[in-house]
Amino acid sequence: MEFDTELLHGGISEDEATGAMSIPIYMASTFHQKKLGQNKYEYSRSGNPTREALESLMATIEHGQAGFAFASGLAAISTVFNMFEQGDHFVVGDDVYGGTFRMIDAVFKNMGMTFTTVDTRDLAAVKAAIQPDTKAVYLESPSNPLLKVTDIQAVAAIAKGQHLLTIVDNTFASPYVQHPLDLGADIVLHSASKYLGGHSDLIGGIVVTKDPELGAKVGYLQNALGAILAPQESWLLQRGIKTLALRMRAHLANAESVFKYLKARPEVAKIYFPGDTDNPDYAVAKKQMHGFGAMISFELQPGLDPVKFVENLQVITLAESLGALESLIEIPALMTHGAIPREVRLASGIQDELIRLSVGIEDVSDLLADLDRGFAAIQ
Ligand SMILES: *Cc1c(COP(=O)(O)O)cnc(C)c1O
């Protein structure tokens, strides 16, 4: 099946008991065991039909073997890190989601895990960071907020050679744009609160694995740690995913137009977009992505006020998050990446003036007129 078809017919797409084409929201904590121990479902933390339908769909569209749904993206990520032990070391991308950095830095370090952050685009740096206790390479591509594109296939090959797992946060691309498991990654994960959900109405997380043994480990921890996605959200997320391809095509087309507009603005000092042919990551992006995503970051010329710019927009909404139908804009240093110490943030290239834009599916003329309004306000 092609991707667009899989979104509708992949995984468990209709209710076995009734034929309902929308999997019902099974609001049940427990299930009657008519014969002891022979039930498919026992208790909704360990298995729920609504969540299972979503999980099977995610496994299909991420080209994996098993999918797991969690209460948030961070719940998915923390469950994956719980596969490891005290003393284990990780090579982590230097431009990961602020909350992921905080989890590593403030929680897992205290539990005796160690981390080396590197620009994972630099393959020599990835190799050099590997230690005898290294267990995995963890990266985002495109990364947040600088949209660095890592050659996933090359990093996964290095990791495999050293018997390490490759874990890719695919939130910024979505499975419409990129399939990390096809590129050699072992685990792909998502904040489903972004493109997968798409409608600014839920928080959720997804993990998909390719190897059955690895899947069994994640499944065990999903139940053992308990950070599952509830039936209501599982249903809502599956509903959102049905239109992922339609939404992504609109996102990508608008992002291309907004990029061209911003690139030509004299007030913009620097622009970060994987589809920019001047971007050193362009060739890798072209090779491994289907389209370039719909996230654009940019810096204004020195002296121009980014806060004034974002506060004067009327259509593009000043808000954290991304991947929504609505265009969202934010200042990473003051918002999403505020938890990262300033010197660490500057060292990884996230300037105070950086603006991150998640291009939505509004009529693009309204987006460009709105950006005009922002630029007029900072003259
Ligand atoms: C938002 C986000 C997360 C965290 O997900 P939540 O659903 O907010 O817990 C992780 N990674 C990336 C890239 C994100 O954008």
GROMACS .gro file of C-alpha atoms and ligand atoms in nm:
model
  394
    1MET     CA    1   0.000   0.000   0.000
    2GLU     CA    2   0.111   0.356  -0.065
    3PHE     CA    3   0.154   0.592   0.229
    4ASP     CA    4  -0.170   0.786   0.171
    5THR     CA    5  -0.365   0.458   0.164
    6GLU     CA    6  -0.188   0.319   0.469
    7LEU     CA    7  -0.301   0.618   0.673
    8LEU     CA    8  -0.661   0.504   0.621
    9HIS     CA    9  -0.633   0.128   0.586
   10GLY     CA   10  -0.306   0.041   0.762
   11GLY     CA   11  -0.283  -0.126   1.101
   12ILE     CA   12  -0.613  -0.208   1.268
   13SER     CA   13  -0.840   0.028   1.077
   14GLU     CA   14  -1.183  -0.103   1.168
   15ASP     CA   15  -1.343  -0.246   1.478
   16GLU     CA   16  -1.336  -0.626   1.480
   17ALA     CA   17  -1.648  -0.659   1.696
   18THR     CA   18  -1.878  -0.426   1.501
   19GLY     CA   19  -1.713  -0.326   1.174
   20ALA     CA   20  -1.719   0.038   1.284
   21MET     CA   21  -1.484   0.230   1.054
   22SER     CA   22  -1.380   0.452   1.339
   23ILE     CA   23  -1.231   0.240   1.615
   24PRO     CA   24  -1.452   0.301   1.919
   25ILE     CA   25  -1.310   0.468   2.228
   26TYR     CA   26  -1.296   0.170   2.463
   27MET     CA   27  -1.332   0.343   2.798
   28ALA     CA   28  -1.262   0.037   3.011
   29SER     CA   29  -1.005  -0.022   3.280
   30THR     CA   30  -1.057  -0.398   3.292
   31PHE     CA   31  -1.203  -0.681   3.081
   32HIS     CA   32  -1.415  -0.984   3.179
   33GLN     CA   33  -1.206  -1.301   3.157
   34LYS     CA   34  -1.466  -1.562   3.068
   35LYS     CA   35  -1.193  -1.826   3.076
   36LEU     CA   36  -0.913  -1.741   3.310
   37GLY     CA   37  -0.604  -1.607   3.137
   38GLN     CA   38  -0.737  -1.647   2.781
   39ASN     CA   39  -0.835  -1.286   2.718
   40LYS     CA   40  -0.670  -1.069   2.456
   41TYR     CA   41  -0.711  -0.774   2.694
   42GLU     CA   42  -0.679  -0.787   3.072
   43TYR     CA   43  -0.628  -0.435   3.197
   44SER     CA   44  -0.601  -0.115   2.996
   45ARG     CA   45  -0.249  -0.021   3.107
   46SER     CA   46  -0.121  -0.342   2.951
   47GLY     CA   47  -0.352  -0.329   2.649
   48ASN     CA   48  -0.653  -0.135   2.523
   49PRO     CA   49  -0.821  -0.191   2.183
   50THR     CA   50  -0.831   0.181   2.095
   51ARG     CA   51  -0.465   0.230   2.181
   52GLU     CA   52  -0.372  -0.093   2.004
   53ALA     CA   53  -0.535   0.027   1.680
   54LEU     CA   54  -0.328   0.344   1.694
   55GLU     CA   55  -0.011   0.152   1.778
   56SER     CA   56  -0.054  -0.088   1.488
   57LEU     CA   57  -0.116   0.205   1.253
   58MET     CA   58   0.200   0.379   1.372
   59ALA     CA   59   0.406   0.061   1.325
   60THR     CA   60   0.276   0.044   0.967
   61ILE     CA   61   0.336   0.405   0.868
   62GLU     CA   62   0.682   0.419   1.029
   63HIS     CA   63   0.778   0.091   0.855
   64GLY     CA   64   0.838  -0.086   1.185
   65GLN     CA   65   0.725  -0.405   1.355
   66ALA     CA   66   0.569  -0.271   1.675
   67GLY     CA   67   0.430   0.064   1.790
   68PHE     CA   68   0.372   0.202   2.139
   69ALA     CA   69   0.167   0.503   2.244
   70PHE     CA   70   0.254   0.714   2.547
   71ALA     CA   71   0.101   0.999   2.744
   72SER     CA   72   0.344   1.250   2.590
   73GLY     CA   73   0.651   1.271   2.372
   74LEU     CA   74   0.864   1.298   2.684
   75ALA     CA   75   0.696   0.989   2.833
   76ALA     CA   76   0.796   0.802   2.515
   77ILE     CA   77   1.154   0.929   2.537
   78SER     CA   78   1.190   0.858   2.910
   79THR     CA   79   1.056   0.506   2.862
   80VAL     CA   80   1.318   0.444   2.591
   81PHE     CA   81   1.599   0.571   2.817
   82ASN     CA   82   1.473   0.338   3.089
   83MET     CA   83   1.589   0.045   2.874
   84PHE     CA   84   1.940   0.135   2.986
   85GLU     CA   85   2.130   0.122   3.313
   86GLN     CA   86   2.350   0.312   3.547
   87GLY     CA   87   2.693   0.355   3.387
   88ASP     CA   88   2.563   0.353   3.030
   89HIS     CA   89   2.684   0.631   2.801
   90PHE     CA   90   2.503   0.799   2.512
   91VAL     CA   91   2.604   1.014   2.219
   92VAL     CA   92   2.332   1.278   2.186
   93GLY     CA   93   2.271   1.543   1.920
   94ASP     CA   94   2.366   1.892   2.042
   95ASP     CA   95   2.043   2.048   1.919
   96VAL     CA   96   1.766   1.838   2.073
   97TYR     CA   97   1.428   1.944   2.208
   98GLY     CA   98   1.471   2.151   2.526
   99GLY     CA   99   1.266   1.907   2.734
  100THR     CA  100   1.477   1.616   2.613
  101PHE     CA  101   1.792   1.802   2.717
  102ARG     CA  102   1.637   1.878   3.058
  103MET     CA  103   1.542   1.510   3.107
  104ILE     CA  104   1.893   1.395   3.028
  105ASP     CA  105   2.064   1.668   3.226
  106ALA     CA  106   1.842   1.689   3.533
  107VAL     CA  107   1.707   1.333   3.566
  108PHE     CA  108   1.909   1.063   3.391
  109LYS     CA  109   2.250   1.208   3.480
  110ASN     CA  110   2.153   1.178   3.846
  111MET     CA  111   2.078   0.812   3.786
  112GLY     CA  112   2.433   0.750   3.672
  113MET     CA  113   2.397   0.765   3.294
  114THR     CA  114   2.644   0.978   3.103
  115PHE     CA  115   2.599   1.179   2.785
  116THR     CA  116   2.824   1.340   2.527
  117THR     CA  117   2.656   1.596   2.304
  118VAL     CA  118   2.787   1.634   1.950
  119ASP     CA  119   2.676   1.785   1.622
  120THR     CA  120   2.563   1.455   1.471
  121ARG     CA  121   2.613   1.596   1.118
  122ASP     CA  122   2.985   1.561   1.190
  123LEU     CA  123   3.045   1.188   1.146
  124ALA     CA  124   3.402   1.208   1.276
  125ALA     CA  125   3.271   1.375   1.593
  126VAL     CA  126   3.011   1.099   1.636
  127LYS     CA  127   3.284   0.833   1.605
  128ALA     CA  128   3.516   1.019   1.843
  129ALA     CA  129   3.242   1.048   2.107
  130ILE     CA  130   3.184   0.673   2.128
  131GLN     CA  131   3.324   0.519   2.448
  132PRO     CA  132   3.345   0.158   2.575
  133ASP     CA  133   3.021   0.209   2.773
  134THR     CA  134   2.829   0.379   2.491
  135LYS     CA  135   2.495   0.211   2.427
  136ALA     CA  136   2.317   0.436   2.178
  137VAL     CA  137   2.326   0.740   1.953
  138TYR     CA  138   2.024   0.966   2.003
  139LEU     CA  139   1.944   1.237   1.750
  140GLU     CA  140   1.680   1.461   1.592
  141SER     CA  141   1.678   1.537   1.222
  142PRO     CA  142   1.583   1.802   1.133
  143SER     CA  143   1.684   1.925   1.475
  144ASN     CA  144   1.514   2.176   1.698
  145PRO     CA  145   1.536   2.472   1.647
  146LEU     CA  146   1.831   2.497   1.405
  147LEU     CA  147   1.695   2.236   1.162
  148LYS     CA  148   2.031   2.064   1.125
  149VAL     CA  149   2.000   1.762   0.902
  150THR     CA  150   2.198   1.454   1.004
  151ASP     CA  151   2.278   1.178   0.757
  152ILE     CA  152   2.080   0.914   0.946
  153GLN     CA  153   2.202   0.630   0.726
  154ALA     CA  154   2.567   0.721   0.787
  155VAL     CA  155   2.524   0.760   1.165
  156ALA     CA  156   2.326   0.435   1.189
  157ALA     CA  157   2.604   0.255   1.002
  158ILE     CA  158   2.866   0.387   1.246
  159ALA     CA  159   2.646   0.288   1.541
  160LYS     CA  160   2.576  -0.058   1.404
  161GLY     CA  161   2.949  -0.116   1.355
  162GLN     CA  162   2.997  -0.054   1.729
  163HIS     CA  163   2.684  -0.251   1.834
  164LEU     CA  164   2.503   0.064   1.943
  165LEU     CA  165   2.139   0.148   1.892
  166THR     CA  166   2.037   0.446   1.680
  167ILE     CA  167   1.737   0.633   1.821
  168VAL     CA  168   1.579   0.905   1.606
  169ASP     CA  169   1.323   1.162   1.716
  170ASN     CA  170   1.126   1.206   1.393
  171THR     CA  171   0.886   1.470   1.527
  172PHE     CA  172   1.001   1.756   1.301
  173ALA     CA  173   0.982   1.555   0.980
  174SER     CA  174   0.678   1.330   1.043
  175PRO     CA  175   0.655   0.990   0.872
  176TYR     CA  176   0.525   1.165   0.559
  177VAL     CA  177   0.865   1.327   0.511
  178GLN     CA  178   1.108   1.072   0.653
  179HIS     CA  179   1.137   0.706   0.753
  180PRO     CA  180   1.434   0.666   0.992
  181LEU     CA  181   1.386   0.288   1.030
  182ASP     CA  182   1.440   0.250   0.653
  183LEU     CA  183   1.765   0.444   0.695
  184GLY     CA  184   1.897   0.200   0.955
  185ALA     CA  185   1.767   0.346   1.283
  186ASP     CA  186   1.653   0.095   1.546
  187ILE     CA  187   1.398   0.312   1.726
  188VAL     CA  188   1.195   0.601   1.591
  189LEU     CA  189   0.997   0.818   1.826
  190HIS     CA  190   0.760   1.113   1.811
  191SER     CA  191   0.594   1.379   2.007
  192ALA     CA  192   0.250   1.304   1.864
  193SER     CA  193   0.145   1.643   2.002
  194LYS     CA  194   0.290   1.796   1.683
  195TYR     CA  195   0.233   1.680   1.320
  196LEU     CA  196   0.085   1.338   1.400
  197GLY     CA  197  -0.201   1.486   1.604
  198GLY     CA  198  -0.184   1.803   1.400
  199HIS     CA  199  -0.482   1.987   1.545
  200SER     CA  200  -0.342   2.149   1.863
  201ASP     CA  201  -0.574   1.935   2.070
  202LEU     CA  202  -0.374   1.654   2.229
  203ILE     CA  203  -0.049   1.556   2.400
  204GLY     CA  204   0.093   1.216   2.312
  205GLY     CA  205   0.407   1.021   2.227
  206ILE     CA  206   0.494   0.730   1.999
  207VAL     CA  207   0.775   0.475   1.983
  208VAL     CA  208   0.817   0.238   1.688
  209THR     CA  209   1.073  -0.045   1.671
  210LYS     CA  210   1.181  -0.275   1.391
  211ASP     CA  211   1.343  -0.562   1.581
  212PRO     CA  212   1.088  -0.782   1.769
  213GLU     CA  213   1.321  -0.828   2.067
  214LEU     CA  214   1.367  -0.454   2.105
  215GLY     CA  215   0.991  -0.411   2.064
  216ALA     CA  216   0.931  -0.659   2.345
  217LYS     CA  217   1.159  -0.455   2.572
  218VAL     CA  218   0.976  -0.130   2.497
  219GLY     CA  219   0.640  -0.306   2.541
  220TYR     CA  220   0.750  -0.444   2.875
  221LEU     CA  221   0.857  -0.099   2.994
  222GLN     CA  222   0.542   0.067   2.861
  223ASN     CA  223   0.345  -0.154   3.098
  224ALA     CA  224   0.601  -0.159   3.378
  225LEU     CA  225   0.644   0.220   3.391
  226GLY     CA  226   0.283   0.288   3.296
  227ALA     CA  227   0.301   0.613   3.098
  228ILE     CA  228   0.037   0.498   2.846
  229LEU     CA  229  -0.182   0.708   2.618
  230ALA     CA  230  -0.548   0.706   2.729
  231PRO     CA  231  -0.826   0.573   2.500
  232GLN     CA  232  -0.975   0.918   2.422
  233GLU     CA  233  -0.641   1.057   2.308
  234SER     CA  234  -0.559   0.736   2.121
  235TRP     CA  235  -0.878   0.777   1.920
  236LEU     CA  236  -0.818   1.147   1.858
  237LEU     CA  237  -0.463   1.082   1.745
  238GLN     CA  238  -0.569   0.809   1.504
  239ARG     CA  239  -0.828   1.046   1.363
  240GLY     CA  240  -0.562   1.313   1.314
  241ILE     CA  241  -0.325   1.072   1.143
  242LYS     CA  242  -0.583   0.989   0.873
  243THR     CA  243  -0.523   1.332   0.716
  244LEU     CA  244  -0.147   1.346   0.773
  245ALA     CA  245  -0.057   1.329   0.403
  246LEU     CA  246  -0.312   1.593   0.304
  247ARG     CA  247  -0.195   1.822   0.582
  248MET     CA  248   0.173   1.768   0.513
  249ARG     CA  249   0.138   1.852   0.144
  250ALA     CA  250  -0.025   2.182   0.239
  251HIS     CA  251   0.239   2.248   0.510
  252LEU     CA  252   0.526   2.179   0.268
  253ALA     CA  253   0.388   2.398  -0.011
  254ASN     CA  254   0.330   2.691   0.226
  255ALA     CA  255   0.674   2.647   0.386
  256GLU     CA  256   0.840   2.667   0.045
  257SER     CA  257   0.665   3.001  -0.025
  258VAL     CA  258   0.735   3.143   0.320
  259PHE     CA  259   1.101   3.040   0.289
  260LYS     CA  260   1.136   3.221  -0.046
  261TYR     CA  261   0.974   3.530   0.103
  262LEU     CA  262   1.196   3.535   0.414
  263LYS     CA  263   1.511   3.461   0.214
  264ALA     CA  264   1.452   3.780   0.013
  265ARG     CA  265   1.384   4.005   0.316
  266PRO     CA  266   1.675   4.238   0.398
  267GLU     CA  267   1.580   4.228   0.769
  268VAL     CA  268   1.662   3.855   0.787
  269ALA     CA  269   2.029   3.798   0.872
  270LYS     CA  270   2.027   3.421   0.867
  271ILE     CA  271   1.777   3.155   0.769
  272TYR     CA  272   1.766   2.786   0.859
  273PHE     CA  273   1.563   2.565   0.627
  274PRO     CA  274   1.671   2.221   0.495
  275GLY     CA  275   1.528   2.310   0.152
  276ASP     CA  276   1.761   2.610   0.111
  277THR     CA  277   2.004   2.521  -0.168
  278ASP     CA  278   2.263   2.744   0.007
  279ASN     CA  279   2.232   2.531   0.322
  280PRO     CA  280   2.529   2.291   0.364
  281ASP     CA  281   2.278   2.021   0.471
  282TYR     CA  282   2.075   2.051   0.150
  283ALA     CA  283   2.222   1.744  -0.025
  284VAL     CA  284   2.161   1.515   0.273
  285ALA     CA  285   1.810   1.657   0.318
  286LYS     CA  286   1.733   1.596  -0.049
  287LYS     CA  287   1.860   1.239  -0.020
  288GLN     CA  288   1.676   1.127   0.291
  289MET     CA  289   1.365   1.345   0.311
  290HIS     CA  290   1.053   1.352   0.097
  291GLY     CA  291   1.012   1.731   0.095
  292PHE     CA  292   1.194   1.953   0.342
  293GLY     CA  293   0.948   1.986   0.627
  294ALA     CA  294   0.759   2.298   0.726
  295MET     CA  295   0.977   2.439   1.003
  296ILE     CA  296   1.180   2.752   0.933
  297SER     CA  297   1.407   2.933   1.179
  298PHE     CA  298   1.561   3.273   1.117
  299GLU     CA  299   1.758   3.549   1.284
  300LEU     CA  300   1.680   3.916   1.238
  301GLN     CA  301   1.956   4.167   1.164
  302PRO     CA  302   2.129   4.290   1.480
  303GLY     CA  303   1.929   4.564   1.653
  304LEU     CA  304   1.590   4.445   1.523
  305ASP     CA  305   1.363   4.331   1.805
  306PRO     CA  306   1.234   3.971   1.766
  307VAL     CA  307   0.983   4.015   2.049
  308LYS     CA  308   0.824   4.316   1.877
  309PHE     CA  309   0.819   4.119   1.552
  310VAL     CA  310   0.632   3.819   1.691
  311GLU     CA  311   0.396   4.028   1.905
  312ASN     CA  312   0.280   4.227   1.604
  313LEU     CA  313   0.163   3.929   1.401
  314GLN     CA  314  -0.211   3.870   1.379
  315VAL     CA  315  -0.252   3.541   1.190
  316ILE     CA  316   0.066   3.358   1.287
  317THR     CA  317   0.015   3.274   1.653
  318LEU     CA  318   0.276   3.338   1.920
  319ALA     CA  319   0.284   3.000   2.093
  320GLU     CA  320   0.507   2.708   2.182
  321SER     CA  321   0.461   2.381   1.994
  322LEU     CA  322   0.467   2.314   1.621
  323GLY     CA  323   0.314   2.095   1.355
  324ALA     CA  324  -0.031   2.242   1.407
  325LEU     CA  325  -0.274   2.337   1.130
  326GLU     CA  326  -0.227   2.695   1.251
  327SER     CA  327   0.105   2.869   1.192
  328LEU     CA  328   0.290   2.906   1.523
  329ILE     CA  329   0.586   3.128   1.596
  330GLU     CA  330   0.816   3.150   1.898
  331ILE     CA  331   1.151   3.268   2.029
  332PRO     CA  332   1.343   2.955   2.141
  333ALA     CA  333   1.577   3.136   2.383
  334LEU     CA  334   1.281   3.280   2.575
  335MET     CA  335   1.034   2.996   2.528
  336THR     CA  336   1.095   2.634   2.422
  337HIS     CA  337   1.468   2.633   2.498
  338GLY     CA  338   1.455   2.854   2.808
  339ALA     CA  339   1.553   2.555   3.026
  340ILE     CA  340   1.894   2.529   2.857
  341PRO     CA  341   2.169   2.736   3.026
  342ARG     CA  342   2.251   3.039   2.806
  343GLU     CA  343   2.615   2.945   2.746
  344VAL     CA  344   2.518   2.590   2.643
  345ARG     CA  345   2.252   2.732   2.413
  346LEU     CA  346   2.485   2.985   2.250
  347ALA     CA  347   2.754   2.719   2.209
  348SER     CA  348   2.513   2.509   2.003
  349GLY     CA  349   2.427   2.813   1.787
  350ILE     CA  350   2.087   2.914   1.927
  351GLN     CA  351   2.115   3.294   1.940
  352ASP     CA  352   1.892   3.515   2.156
  353GLU     CA  353   1.749   3.666   1.833
  354LEU     CA  354   1.647   3.335   1.678
  355ILE     CA  355   1.281   3.301   1.574
  356ARG     CA  356   1.124   2.962   1.498
  357LEU     CA  357   0.824   2.939   1.267
  358SER     CA  358   0.600   2.636   1.219
  359VAL     CA  359   0.430   2.703   0.888
  360GLY     CA  360   0.062   2.611   0.898
  361ILE     CA  361  -0.196   2.547   0.628
  362GLU     CA  362  -0.363   2.890   0.615
  363ASP     CA  363  -0.390   3.060   0.274
  364VAL     CA  364  -0.029   3.153   0.210
  365SER     CA  365  -0.116   3.510   0.107
  366ASP     CA  366  -0.243   3.571   0.461
  367LEU     CA  367   0.083   3.437   0.604
  368LEU     CA  368   0.298   3.660   0.383
  369ALA     CA  369   0.082   3.966   0.459
  370ASP     CA  370   0.118   3.888   0.829
  371LEU     CA  371   0.498   3.867   0.802
  372ASP     CA  372   0.489   4.204   0.619
  373ARG     CA  373   0.306   4.339   0.924
  374GLY     CA  374   0.576   4.205   1.156
  375PHE     CA  375   0.858   4.357   0.952
  376ALA     CA  376   0.674   4.692   0.931
  377ALA     CA  377   0.650   4.697   1.312
  378ILE     CA  378   1.027   4.666   1.367
  379GLN     CA  379   1.147   4.928   1.117
  380LIG     C1  380   0.753   1.856   2.161
  380LIG     C2  381   0.868   1.769   2.137
  380LIG     C3  382   0.902   1.667   2.227
  380LIG     C4  383   0.827   1.645   2.356
  380LIG     O1  384   0.697   1.601   2.333
  380LIG     P1  385   0.573   1.630   2.432
  380LIG     O2  386   0.459   1.567   2.360
  380LIG     O3  387   0.560   1.778   2.446
  380LIG     O4  388   0.606   1.564   2.561
  380LIG     C5  389   1.008   1.585   2.195
  380LIG     N1  390   1.081   1.605   2.083
  380LIG     C6  391   1.052   1.703   1.995
  380LIG     C7  392   1.136   1.719   1.875
  380LIG     C8  393   0.946   1.789   2.019
  380LIG     O5  394   0.921   1.887   1.933
   0.00000   0.00000   0.00000
